[in-house]
PDB file of C-alpha atoms in Angstrom:
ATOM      1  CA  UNK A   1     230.598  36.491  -1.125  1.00 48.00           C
ATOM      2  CA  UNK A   2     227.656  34.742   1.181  1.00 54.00           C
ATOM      3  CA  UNK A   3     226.920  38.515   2.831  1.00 52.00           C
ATOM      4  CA  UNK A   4     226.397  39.873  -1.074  1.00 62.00           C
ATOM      5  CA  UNK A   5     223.660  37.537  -1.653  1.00 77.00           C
ATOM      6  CA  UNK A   6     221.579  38.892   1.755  1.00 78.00           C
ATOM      7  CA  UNK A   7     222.104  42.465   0.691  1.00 82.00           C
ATOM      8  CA  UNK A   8     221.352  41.913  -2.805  1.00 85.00           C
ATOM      9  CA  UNK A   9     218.027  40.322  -2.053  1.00 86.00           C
ATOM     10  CA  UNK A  10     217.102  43.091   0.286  1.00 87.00           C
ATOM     11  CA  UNK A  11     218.289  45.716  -2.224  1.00 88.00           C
ATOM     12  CA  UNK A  12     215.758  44.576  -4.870  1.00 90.00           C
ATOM     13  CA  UNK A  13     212.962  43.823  -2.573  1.00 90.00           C
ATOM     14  CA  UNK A  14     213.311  47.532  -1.233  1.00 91.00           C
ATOM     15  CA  UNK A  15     213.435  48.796  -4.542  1.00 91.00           C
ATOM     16  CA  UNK A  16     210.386  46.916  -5.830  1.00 93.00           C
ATOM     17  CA  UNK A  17     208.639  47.896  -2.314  1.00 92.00           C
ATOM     18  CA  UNK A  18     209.605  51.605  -3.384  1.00 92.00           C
ATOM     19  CA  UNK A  19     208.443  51.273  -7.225  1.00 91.00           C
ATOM     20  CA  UNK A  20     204.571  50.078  -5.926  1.00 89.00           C
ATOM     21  CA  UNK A  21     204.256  52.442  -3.227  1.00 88.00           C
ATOM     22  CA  UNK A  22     205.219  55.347  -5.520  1.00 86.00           C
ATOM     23  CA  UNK A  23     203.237  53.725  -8.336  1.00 86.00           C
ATOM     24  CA  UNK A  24     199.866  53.429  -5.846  1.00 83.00           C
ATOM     25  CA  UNK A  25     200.534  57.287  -4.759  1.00 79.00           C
ATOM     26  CA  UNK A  26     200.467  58.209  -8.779  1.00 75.00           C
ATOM     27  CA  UNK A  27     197.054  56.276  -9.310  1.00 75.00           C
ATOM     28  CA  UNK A  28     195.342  57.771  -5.931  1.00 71.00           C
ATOM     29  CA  UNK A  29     196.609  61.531  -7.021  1.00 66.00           C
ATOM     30  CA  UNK A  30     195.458  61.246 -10.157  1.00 60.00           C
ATOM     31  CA  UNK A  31     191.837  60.610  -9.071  1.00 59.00           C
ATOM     32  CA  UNK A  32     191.840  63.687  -7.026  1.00 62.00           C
ATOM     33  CA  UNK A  33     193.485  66.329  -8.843  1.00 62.00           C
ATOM     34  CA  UNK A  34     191.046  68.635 -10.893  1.00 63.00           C
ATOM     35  CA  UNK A  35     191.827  70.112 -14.173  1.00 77.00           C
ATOM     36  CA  UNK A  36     190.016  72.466 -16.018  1.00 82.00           C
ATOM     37  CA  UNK A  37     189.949  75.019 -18.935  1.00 86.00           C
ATOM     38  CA  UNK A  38     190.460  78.778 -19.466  1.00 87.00           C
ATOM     39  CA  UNK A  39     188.040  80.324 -21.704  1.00 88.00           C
ATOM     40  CA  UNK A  40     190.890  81.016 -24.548  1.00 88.00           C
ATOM     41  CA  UNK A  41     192.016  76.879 -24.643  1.00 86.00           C
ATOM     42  CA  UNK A  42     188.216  75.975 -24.808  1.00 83.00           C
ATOM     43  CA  UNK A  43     187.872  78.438 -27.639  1.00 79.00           C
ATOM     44  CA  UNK A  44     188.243  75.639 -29.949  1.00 78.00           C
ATOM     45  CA  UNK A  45     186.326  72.853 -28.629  1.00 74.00           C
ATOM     46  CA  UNK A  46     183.030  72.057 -29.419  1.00 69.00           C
ATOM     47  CA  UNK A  47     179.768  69.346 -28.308  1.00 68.00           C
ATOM     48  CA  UNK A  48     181.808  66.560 -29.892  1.00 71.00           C
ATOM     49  CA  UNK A  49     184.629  66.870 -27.291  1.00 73.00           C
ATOM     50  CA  UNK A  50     182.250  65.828 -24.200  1.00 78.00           C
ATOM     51  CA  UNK A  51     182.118  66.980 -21.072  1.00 83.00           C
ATOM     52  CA  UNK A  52     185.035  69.034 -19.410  1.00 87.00           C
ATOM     53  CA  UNK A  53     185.429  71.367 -16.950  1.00 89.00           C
ATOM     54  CA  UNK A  54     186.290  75.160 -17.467  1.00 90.00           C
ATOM     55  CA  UNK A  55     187.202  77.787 -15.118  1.00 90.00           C
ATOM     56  CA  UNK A  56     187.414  81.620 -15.299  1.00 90.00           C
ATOM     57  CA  UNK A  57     185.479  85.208 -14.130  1.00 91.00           C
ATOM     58  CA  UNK A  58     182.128  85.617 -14.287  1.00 91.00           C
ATOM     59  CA  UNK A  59     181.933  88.515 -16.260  1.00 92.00           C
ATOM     60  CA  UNK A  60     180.448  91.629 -14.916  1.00 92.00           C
ATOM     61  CA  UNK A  61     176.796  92.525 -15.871  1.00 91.00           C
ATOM     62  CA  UNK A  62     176.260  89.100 -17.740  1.00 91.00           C
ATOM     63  CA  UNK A  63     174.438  87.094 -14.817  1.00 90.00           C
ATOM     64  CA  UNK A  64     170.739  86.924 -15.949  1.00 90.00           C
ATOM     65  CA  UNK A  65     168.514  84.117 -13.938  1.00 88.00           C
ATOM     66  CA  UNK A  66     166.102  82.744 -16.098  1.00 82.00           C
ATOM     67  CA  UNK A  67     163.617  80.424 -13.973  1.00 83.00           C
ATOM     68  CA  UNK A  68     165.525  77.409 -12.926  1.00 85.00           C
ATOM     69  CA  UNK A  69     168.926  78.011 -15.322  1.00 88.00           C
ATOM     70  CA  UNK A  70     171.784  81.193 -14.389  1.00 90.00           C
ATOM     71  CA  UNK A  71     172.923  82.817 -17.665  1.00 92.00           C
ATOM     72  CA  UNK A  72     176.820  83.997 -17.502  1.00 93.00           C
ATOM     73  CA  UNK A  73     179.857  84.962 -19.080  1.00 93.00           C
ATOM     74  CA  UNK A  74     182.837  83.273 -18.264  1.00 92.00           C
ATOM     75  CA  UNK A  75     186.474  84.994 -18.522  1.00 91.00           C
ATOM     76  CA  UNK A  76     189.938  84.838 -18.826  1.00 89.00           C
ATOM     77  CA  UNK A  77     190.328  88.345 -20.327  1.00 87.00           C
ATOM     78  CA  UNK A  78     191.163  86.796 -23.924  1.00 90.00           C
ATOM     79  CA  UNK A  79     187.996  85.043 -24.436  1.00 90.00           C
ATOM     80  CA  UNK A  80     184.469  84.812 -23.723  1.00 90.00           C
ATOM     81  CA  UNK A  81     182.220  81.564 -23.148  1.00 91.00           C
ATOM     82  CA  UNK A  82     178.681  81.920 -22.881  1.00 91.00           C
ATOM     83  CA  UNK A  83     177.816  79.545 -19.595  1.00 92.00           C
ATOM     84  CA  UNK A  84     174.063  78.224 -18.670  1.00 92.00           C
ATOM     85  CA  UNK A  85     173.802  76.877 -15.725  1.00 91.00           C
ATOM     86  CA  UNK A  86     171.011  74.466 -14.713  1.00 89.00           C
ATOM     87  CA  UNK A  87     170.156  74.726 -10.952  1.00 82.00           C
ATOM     88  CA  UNK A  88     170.884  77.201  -8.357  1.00 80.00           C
ATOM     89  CA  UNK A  89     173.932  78.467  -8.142  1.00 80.00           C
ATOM     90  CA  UNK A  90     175.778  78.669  -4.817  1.00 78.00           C
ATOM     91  CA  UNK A  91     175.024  81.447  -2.147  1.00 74.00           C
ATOM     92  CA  UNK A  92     178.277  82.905  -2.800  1.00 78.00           C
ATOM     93  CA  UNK A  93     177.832  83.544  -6.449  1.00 81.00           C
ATOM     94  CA  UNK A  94     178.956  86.632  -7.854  1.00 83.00           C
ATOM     95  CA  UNK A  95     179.703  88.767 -10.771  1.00 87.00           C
ATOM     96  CA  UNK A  96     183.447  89.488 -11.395  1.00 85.00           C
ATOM     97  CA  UNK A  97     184.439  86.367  -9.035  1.00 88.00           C
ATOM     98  CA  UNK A  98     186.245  83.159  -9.782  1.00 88.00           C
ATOM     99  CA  UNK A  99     184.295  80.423 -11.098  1.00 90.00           C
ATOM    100  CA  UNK A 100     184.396  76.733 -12.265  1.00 90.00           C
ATOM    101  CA  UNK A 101     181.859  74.831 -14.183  1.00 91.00           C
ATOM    102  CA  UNK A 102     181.399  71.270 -15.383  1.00 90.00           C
ATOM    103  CA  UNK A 103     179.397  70.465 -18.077  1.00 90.00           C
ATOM    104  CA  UNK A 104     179.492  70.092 -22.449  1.00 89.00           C
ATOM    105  CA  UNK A 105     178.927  72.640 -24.849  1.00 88.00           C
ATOM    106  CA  UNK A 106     175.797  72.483 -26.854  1.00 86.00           C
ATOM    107  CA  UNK A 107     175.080  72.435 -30.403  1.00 84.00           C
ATOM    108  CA  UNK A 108     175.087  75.806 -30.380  1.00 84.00           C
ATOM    109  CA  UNK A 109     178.334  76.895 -28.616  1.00 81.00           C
ATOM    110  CA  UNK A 110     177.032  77.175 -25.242  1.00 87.00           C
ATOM    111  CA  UNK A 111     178.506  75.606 -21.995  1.00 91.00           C
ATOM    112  CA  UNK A 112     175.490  73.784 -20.350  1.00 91.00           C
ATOM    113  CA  UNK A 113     177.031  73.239 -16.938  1.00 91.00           C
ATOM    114  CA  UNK A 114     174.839  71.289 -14.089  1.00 89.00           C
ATOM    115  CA  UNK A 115     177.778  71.639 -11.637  1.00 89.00           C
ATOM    116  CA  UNK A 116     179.272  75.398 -10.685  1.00 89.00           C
ATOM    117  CA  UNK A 117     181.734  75.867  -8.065  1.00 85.00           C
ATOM    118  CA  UNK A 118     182.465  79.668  -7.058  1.00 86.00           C
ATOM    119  CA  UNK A 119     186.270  80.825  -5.784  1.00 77.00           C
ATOM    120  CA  UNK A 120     185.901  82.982  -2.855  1.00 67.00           C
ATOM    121  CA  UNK A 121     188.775  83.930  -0.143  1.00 65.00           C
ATOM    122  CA  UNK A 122     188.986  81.923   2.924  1.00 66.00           C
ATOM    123  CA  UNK A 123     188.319  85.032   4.982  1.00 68.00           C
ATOM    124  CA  UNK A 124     185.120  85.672   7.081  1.00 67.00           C
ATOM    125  CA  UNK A 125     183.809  89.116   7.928  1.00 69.00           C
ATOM    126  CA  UNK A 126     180.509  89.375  10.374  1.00 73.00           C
ATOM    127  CA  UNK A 127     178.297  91.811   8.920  1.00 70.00           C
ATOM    128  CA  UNK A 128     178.782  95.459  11.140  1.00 75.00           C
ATOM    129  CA  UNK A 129     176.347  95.621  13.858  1.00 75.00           C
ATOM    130  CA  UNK A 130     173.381  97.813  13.504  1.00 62.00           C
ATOM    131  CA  UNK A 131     172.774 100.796  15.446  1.00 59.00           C
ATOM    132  CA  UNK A 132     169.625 101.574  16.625  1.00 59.00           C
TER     133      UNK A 132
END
């Protein structure tokens, strides 16, 4: 009966060891993981819902740079959102290429974004050596 005790104690203190570690591990992940919007769930939101992040294509032929803001359309092949982005974009950015934005929409239904992340592969190709 007097070993019990010994493993009983240990048995609830590794338990309750357990239960905060995982419980610390939830908190930390949470503050890292990013989630964001398709054009077709933001569909319905509006400037009352705040800030969010969406991600999609930028649709081809609907980049237009207009002095310090990038006008785009961002896809998920079921709907459209009109994006204006304030700043320059990143070297990398691209019609018909993954995107992600952060930002509100505005009065008016479009996506003022002030942060714009672009998807590209993880693959590097030098440019082919000229000839002369």
């Amino acid at each position: 009966m007097r070993l019990a005790r010994p493993r009983t104690r240990l048995l609830v203190v590794a338990v309750t060891a357990l239960a905060a570690i995982g419980l610390l591990a939830a908190s930390g992940l949470d503050d890292s993981l990013v989630y964001y919007r398709s054009p077709a769930e933001a569909a319905s939101l509006s400037a009352a819902d705040g800030r969010l992040r969406l991600g999609g294509l930028v649709q081809p032929g609907s980049v237009v740079r207009d002095g310090e803001a990038v006008r785009f359309v961002l896809t998920d092949g079921v709907a459209d959102v009109d994006v204006v982005h304030l700043g320059d974009p990143p070297g990398v950015f691209q019609e018909g290429q993954g995107a992600l934005v952060e930002g509100a929409f505005d009065n008016d239904g479009a996506f003022r974004s002030d942060l714009l992340i672009v998807k590209h592969s993880n693959t590097y190709e030098a440019a082919p050596e000229a000839r002369p």
